[in-house]
Each structure stands twice: as C-alpha cells, then as structure tokens.
Short mmCIF file of C-alpha atoms in Angstrom, two decimals:
data_model
loop_
_atom_site.label_atom_id
_atom_site.label_comp_id
_atom_site.label_asym_id
_atom_site.label_seq_id
_atom_site.Cartn_x
_atom_site.Cartn_y
_atom_site.Cartn_z
CA MET A 1 -7.25 -9.34 9.36
CA ASN A 2 -3.93 -6.77 8.93
CA ALA A 3 -2.77 -5.95 12.75
CA SER A 4 -1.96 -2.02 11.55
CA LEU A 5 -5.65 -1.84 10.80
CA CYS A 6 -6.10 -2.42 14.90
CA LYS A 7 -5.24 1.21 15.07
CA LYS A 8 -7.13 2.41 18.35
CA THR A 9 -9.23 -0.45 19.97
CA ALA A 10 -8.27 -0.08 23.93
CA PHE A 11 -8.83 -2.38 26.48
CA ALA A 12 -10.11 -0.88 29.62
CA GLY A 13 -9.67 -2.64 32.82
CA THR A 14 -7.93 -5.90 33.45
CA THR A 15 -9.60 -8.64 32.00
CA SER A 16 -8.02 -12.52 32.22
CA SER A 17 -6.33 -14.47 29.68
CA ALA A 18 -9.91 -15.72 29.10
CA GLY A 19 -11.00 -12.48 28.40
CA GLN A 20 -8.55 -11.00 26.62
CA ALA A 21 -9.16 -13.95 24.08
CA SER A 22 -12.67 -13.58 23.76
CA LEU A 23 -11.95 -9.39 22.82
CA ASP A 24 -9.59 -9.67 20.50
CA ARG A 25 -12.00 -12.97 18.93
CA ARG A 26 -14.58 -9.44 19.28
CA VAL A 27 -11.86 -6.61 17.69
CA VAL A 28 -10.98 -9.05 14.52
CA LYS A 29 -14.65 -9.43 13.90
CA THR A 30 -15.40 -6.04 14.00
CA GLN A 31 -12.57 -4.39 12.55
CA LYS A 32 -13.53 -7.70 9.62
CA ALA A 33 -17.47 -6.77 9.63
CA LEU A 34 -15.46 -2.23 8.92
CA ARG A 35 -13.53 -3.40 6.09
CA ALA A 36 -15.27 -5.35 3.97
CA ALA A 37 -18.48 -2.70 4.41
CA PHE A 38 -15.45 -0.14 3.59
CA HIS A 39 -14.90 -2.42 0.14
CA ARG A 40 -18.66 -2.45 -0.52
CA LEU A 41 -18.48 0.81 0.03
CA VAL A 42 -15.42 2.22 -2.06
CA ILE A 43 -16.92 0.25 -5.42
CA THR A 44 -21.08 1.16 -5.09
CA GLU A 45 -20.17 4.43 -4.14
CA GLY A 46 -16.73 5.72 -3.97
CA PRO A 47 -13.83 6.78 -1.07
CA GLN A 48 -14.93 10.49 -1.46
CA LYS A 49 -18.77 10.15 -0.56
CA ILE A 50 -18.42 7.61 1.74
CA THR A 51 -19.55 9.15 5.13
CA VAL A 52 -18.74 7.15 9.62
CA SER A 53 -22.82 6.76 9.87
CA ALA A 54 -23.20 5.10 6.25
CA LEU A 55 -20.27 3.11 7.44
CA ALA A 56 -21.19 2.39 10.41
CA ARG A 57 -24.34 1.24 9.19
CA GLU A 58 -22.63 -1.09 6.00
CA ALA A 59 -20.65 -2.67 8.68
CA ASP A 60 -24.41 -3.11 11.51
CA ILE A 61 -22.45 -1.42 14.16
CA ASP A 62 -22.89 1.13 16.17
CA ARG A 63 -21.17 5.55 15.10
CA LYS A 64 -19.81 4.87 18.11
CA THR A 65 -18.16 1.68 17.84
CA PHE A 66 -16.57 2.44 15.07
CA TYR A 67 -13.99 5.70 16.69
CA LEU A 68 -13.14 2.36 19.22
CA HIS A 69 -10.48 1.77 15.82
CA PHE A 70 -10.63 4.59 13.70
CA ASP A 71 -10.17 8.24 13.93
CA SER A 72 -11.99 8.83 11.12
CA ILE A 73 -12.43 7.15 7.66
CA GLU A 74 -9.03 9.09 6.31
CA ASP A 75 -7.46 7.33 9.28
CA LEU A 76 -9.41 4.09 7.68
CA ILE A 77 -8.02 4.71 4.04
CA ASP A 78 -4.13 5.37 5.91
CA ALA A 79 -4.87 2.10 7.38
CA GLU A 80 -5.32 1.00 4.27
CA SER A 81 -2.21 2.27 2.24
CA THR A 82 -0.55 0.77 5.30
CA VAL A 83 -1.66 -2.89 4.05
CA VAL A 84 -0.68 -2.09 0.12
CA ALA A 85 1.95 -1.13 2.06
CA ASN A 86 2.81 -4.63 3.72
CA GLU A 87 1.47 -6.31 0.33
CA LEU A 88 3.32 -5.27 -1.62
CA LEU A 89 7.46 -5.73 0.46
CA ALA A 90 5.62 -9.69 0.16
CA ASP A 91 5.28 -9.83 -2.95
CA ILE A 92 8.69 -8.02 -3.91
CA ASN A 93 10.79 -9.54 -0.70
CA ALA A 94 9.49 -13.08 -2.43
CA LEU A 95 10.20 -11.97 -6.14
CA GLU A 96 13.77 -10.81 -5.65
CA ARG A 97 14.22 -13.74 -3.47
CA THR A 98 13.27 -16.67 -5.18
CA ASP A 99 14.58 -15.77 -9.05
CA GLY A 100 16.86 -12.66 -8.08
CA THR A 101 14.37 -10.28 -10.44
CA SER A 102 15.65 -6.94 -11.19
CA MET A 103 14.17 -4.36 -7.96
CA VAL A 104 12.57 -2.44 -10.21
CA THR A 105 10.75 -5.82 -12.11
CA ALA A 106 10.66 -6.59 -9.13
CA LEU A 107 8.02 -3.39 -8.86
CA ILE A 108 5.72 -3.61 -11.39
CA ILE A 109 4.89 -7.08 -10.99
CA ALA A 110 4.00 -6.38 -7.04
CA PHE A 111 1.93 -3.35 -8.37
CA GLU A 112 -0.25 -5.69 -11.01
CA ASN A 113 -0.43 -8.24 -8.23
CA VAL A 114 -1.05 -6.71 -5.43
CA PHE A 115 -4.15 -4.35 -7.46
CA GLY A 116 -5.77 -7.13 -9.68
CA ARG A 117 -6.41 -9.29 -6.56
CA GLU A 118 -8.65 -6.34 -5.88
CA ARG A 119 -9.00 -4.50 -9.07
CA GLU A 120 -12.52 -2.79 -9.41
CA TYR A 121 -12.03 -2.22 -5.52
CA TYR A 122 -7.92 -0.63 -6.22
CA GLN A 123 -9.51 1.60 -9.58
CA ALA A 124 -11.67 3.43 -7.23
CA LEU A 125 -9.69 3.33 -3.99
CA LEU A 126 -6.08 4.33 -5.53
CA SER A 127 -6.52 7.73 -6.36
CA SER A 128 -7.26 8.18 -2.09
CA LEU A 129 -4.39 6.10 -0.83
CA SER A 130 -1.20 7.80 0.36
CA ILE A 131 2.00 7.76 -1.57
CA ASP A 132 4.04 9.42 1.40
CA ARG A 133 2.92 6.23 3.21
CA ILE A 134 2.93 4.06 0.40
CA VAL A 135 6.45 5.18 0.09
CA ASP A 136 7.63 5.47 3.36
CA LEU A 137 7.28 1.38 3.80
CA LEU A 138 8.65 0.68 0.78
CA THR A 139 12.32 2.20 1.00
CA PRO A 140 14.38 0.56 4.15
CA THR A 141 14.14 -2.35 1.51
CA PHE A 142 15.74 -0.78 -1.25
CA LEU A 143 17.71 1.28 0.70
CA ASN A 144 19.30 -1.74 2.13
CA TYR A 145 19.10 -3.44 -1.52
CA TYR A 146 20.70 -0.71 -2.72
CA ALA A 147 23.84 -0.97 -0.22
CA LEU A 148 24.11 -4.70 -0.32
CA HIS A 149 24.22 -3.98 -4.39
CA THR A 150 26.20 -0.35 -5.07
CA ASN A 151 29.56 -1.47 -6.20
CA GLN A 152 30.63 2.43 -5.80
CA PRO A 153 30.42 1.39 -1.70
CA GLY A 154 33.33 4.41 -0.59
CA GLU A 155 30.79 6.56 -2.53
CA TYR A 156 27.65 5.29 -0.99
CA ASP A 157 25.91 9.25 0.19
CA PRO A 158 22.91 7.49 2.68
CA VAL A 159 21.02 10.30 2.49
CA ALA A 160 21.44 11.42 -1.53
CA THR A 161 20.65 7.69 -1.58
CA GLU A 162 17.06 8.36 0.13
CA TYR A 163 16.21 11.19 -1.94
CA LEU A 164 16.39 8.52 -5.40
CA VAL A 165 15.75 6.14 -3.67
CA ARG A 166 12.12 7.84 -3.07
CA PHE A 167 12.38 9.72 -6.22
CA PHE A 168 11.99 6.77 -7.76
CA LEU A 169 9.46 5.23 -5.75
CA ALA A 170 7.02 7.84 -6.22
CA GLY A 171 7.28 8.53 -9.36
CA SER A 172 6.50 4.70 -10.36
CA LEU A 173 3.24 4.61 -7.82
CA SER A 174 2.22 7.68 -9.54
CA ILE A 175 2.80 6.00 -13.42
CA PHE A 176 1.64 3.10 -12.14
CA ARG A 177 -1.85 4.07 -10.57
CA HIS A 178 -2.28 6.96 -13.95
CA TRP A 179 -1.96 3.28 -16.19
CA PHE A 180 -4.13 0.35 -13.67
CA ALA A 181 -6.84 3.74 -13.95
CA HIS A 182 -6.60 5.76 -17.34
CA GLU A 183 -4.72 3.10 -19.19
CA PRO A 184 -6.47 -0.43 -19.52
CA GLU A 185 -5.32 -1.13 -22.76
CA THR A 186 -1.50 -0.24 -21.55
CA SER A 187 0.22 -3.91 -21.28
CA ILE A 188 2.16 -4.43 -17.91
CA LYS A 189 5.79 -5.59 -19.08
CA GLN A 190 4.45 -2.13 -21.97
CA MET A 191 4.50 -0.32 -18.24
CA GLN A 192 7.95 -2.38 -16.98
CA GLU A 193 9.12 -0.49 -19.98
CA ARG A 194 8.41 2.31 -19.68
CA ILE A 195 9.75 2.99 -15.72
CA GLU A 196 13.16 0.94 -17.40
CA ASN A 197 13.70 3.45 -20.23
CA ILE A 198 13.20 6.41 -17.41
CA ILE A 199 15.26 5.01 -15.59
CA ALA A 200 18.19 3.93 -18.41
CA ASN A 201 18.06 7.56 -19.48
CA THR A 202 18.36 9.33 -16.12
CA PRO A 203 21.62 8.80 -14.93
CA LEU A 204 20.65 8.72 -10.74
CA LEU A 205 18.39 6.69 -10.93
CA GLY A 206 20.72 4.73 -12.81
CA ALA A 207 23.09 4.51 -10.59
CA LEU A 208 20.73 2.95 -7.56
CA GLY A 209 21.06 -0.35 -10.13
CA LEU A 210 17.06 -1.16 -9.38
#
C-alpha cells in the first residue's frame, strides 16, 4: 500500500515497538481492504455513486474505521491522484535515465503504462482524479529537466517556466484523459505525435526543450 494513503491514521497514547508494529500492520491491512473495495465499486458503480457506507460495507469495516483514514470519498480519490502521480514519476524517471527518451515521450509512455495496468478501473475513475494534484507532483521533475538541458541559461525565468510546464502537463493530461476514455482506436504513437506537433507549433512550449 502506498504510504500516501495513510493520511489520517492516529495513534492513541504510547505503544511499545512490538505494539506499534502490530498497529501498523492493522493499518496497512485496513487500507488495502479499503483500496481493493474502492477499486471494485469504481468499476461496478462508478466513483460518483460510491458512499462511505457502501465502501465500508464492501471493505467489511465500519464507518468509524473509514474516517480514521480519510475525511471523505473525495479525500480517498485525492489520495489515489497522489498514487497515480508517484507511479507516473517512477516510470518517467526510469525511462529518461535508461535510454535518453525525451520527457514528452516518457510522459506519454508513462500514461499508457500506469493507466493501462488497470484499464477498466482508470477508465471509470480518470475523470474524477485531481489534475491539479498530479500536475503539482510532476512539475518539479520537469522544471529540473529544463534547467539541466536549457541552451539559454541566461534567459531562464523560473516563474514563467513553471507556468509553461504546468500548462504543458495539464494540457497533456487532459488530452490523454479524453483519448483514454473516448478514442481507443487511436494508437499511443499517434497520441505522442499529436502532442509533439502541438509543442512544435507552439513556440513557447517548444522552447522548453522537452
């Protein structure tokens, strides 16, 4: 279970190391049950129809236990957005490190890898994920890449560059979300070419060198 999902878990009082380990195992077990139940309900019901009561029943826990971990269903979806962002980053960094793949190509491949692993689940959930949260977590990696590879270091404007990176990431996520949900006949290579053409024909984005 991703550590980001453990948002609200509180530990009452002081516990021994053994007691803490036992409590930690129970927390992880509960979170796994919640996430597995959430996945099933997203596929069968859709995220908009999921209630805390239904999720608790599906996970075989009570409502009070749910609220130890999350404030609401929306809070759980935000945690899923963080999981997605972290998985995208892992794929992007691995691709960029190993074969010199451009950041645009790495981003598109990472989209396909992450969302393709659980396609039915993400086809139902993707429109509910927080693009803002995903962009927030991806932006530093892309800014760092630009800072290392720019050919015009003297003209580097960190504020303007961050705006451009956020614009690029939010736009790419939006395009990919539409493709993933509505254009299954379009190949991932065609998607990559479309985004690269947009960048090539937009001078400011082209200047990022991604």
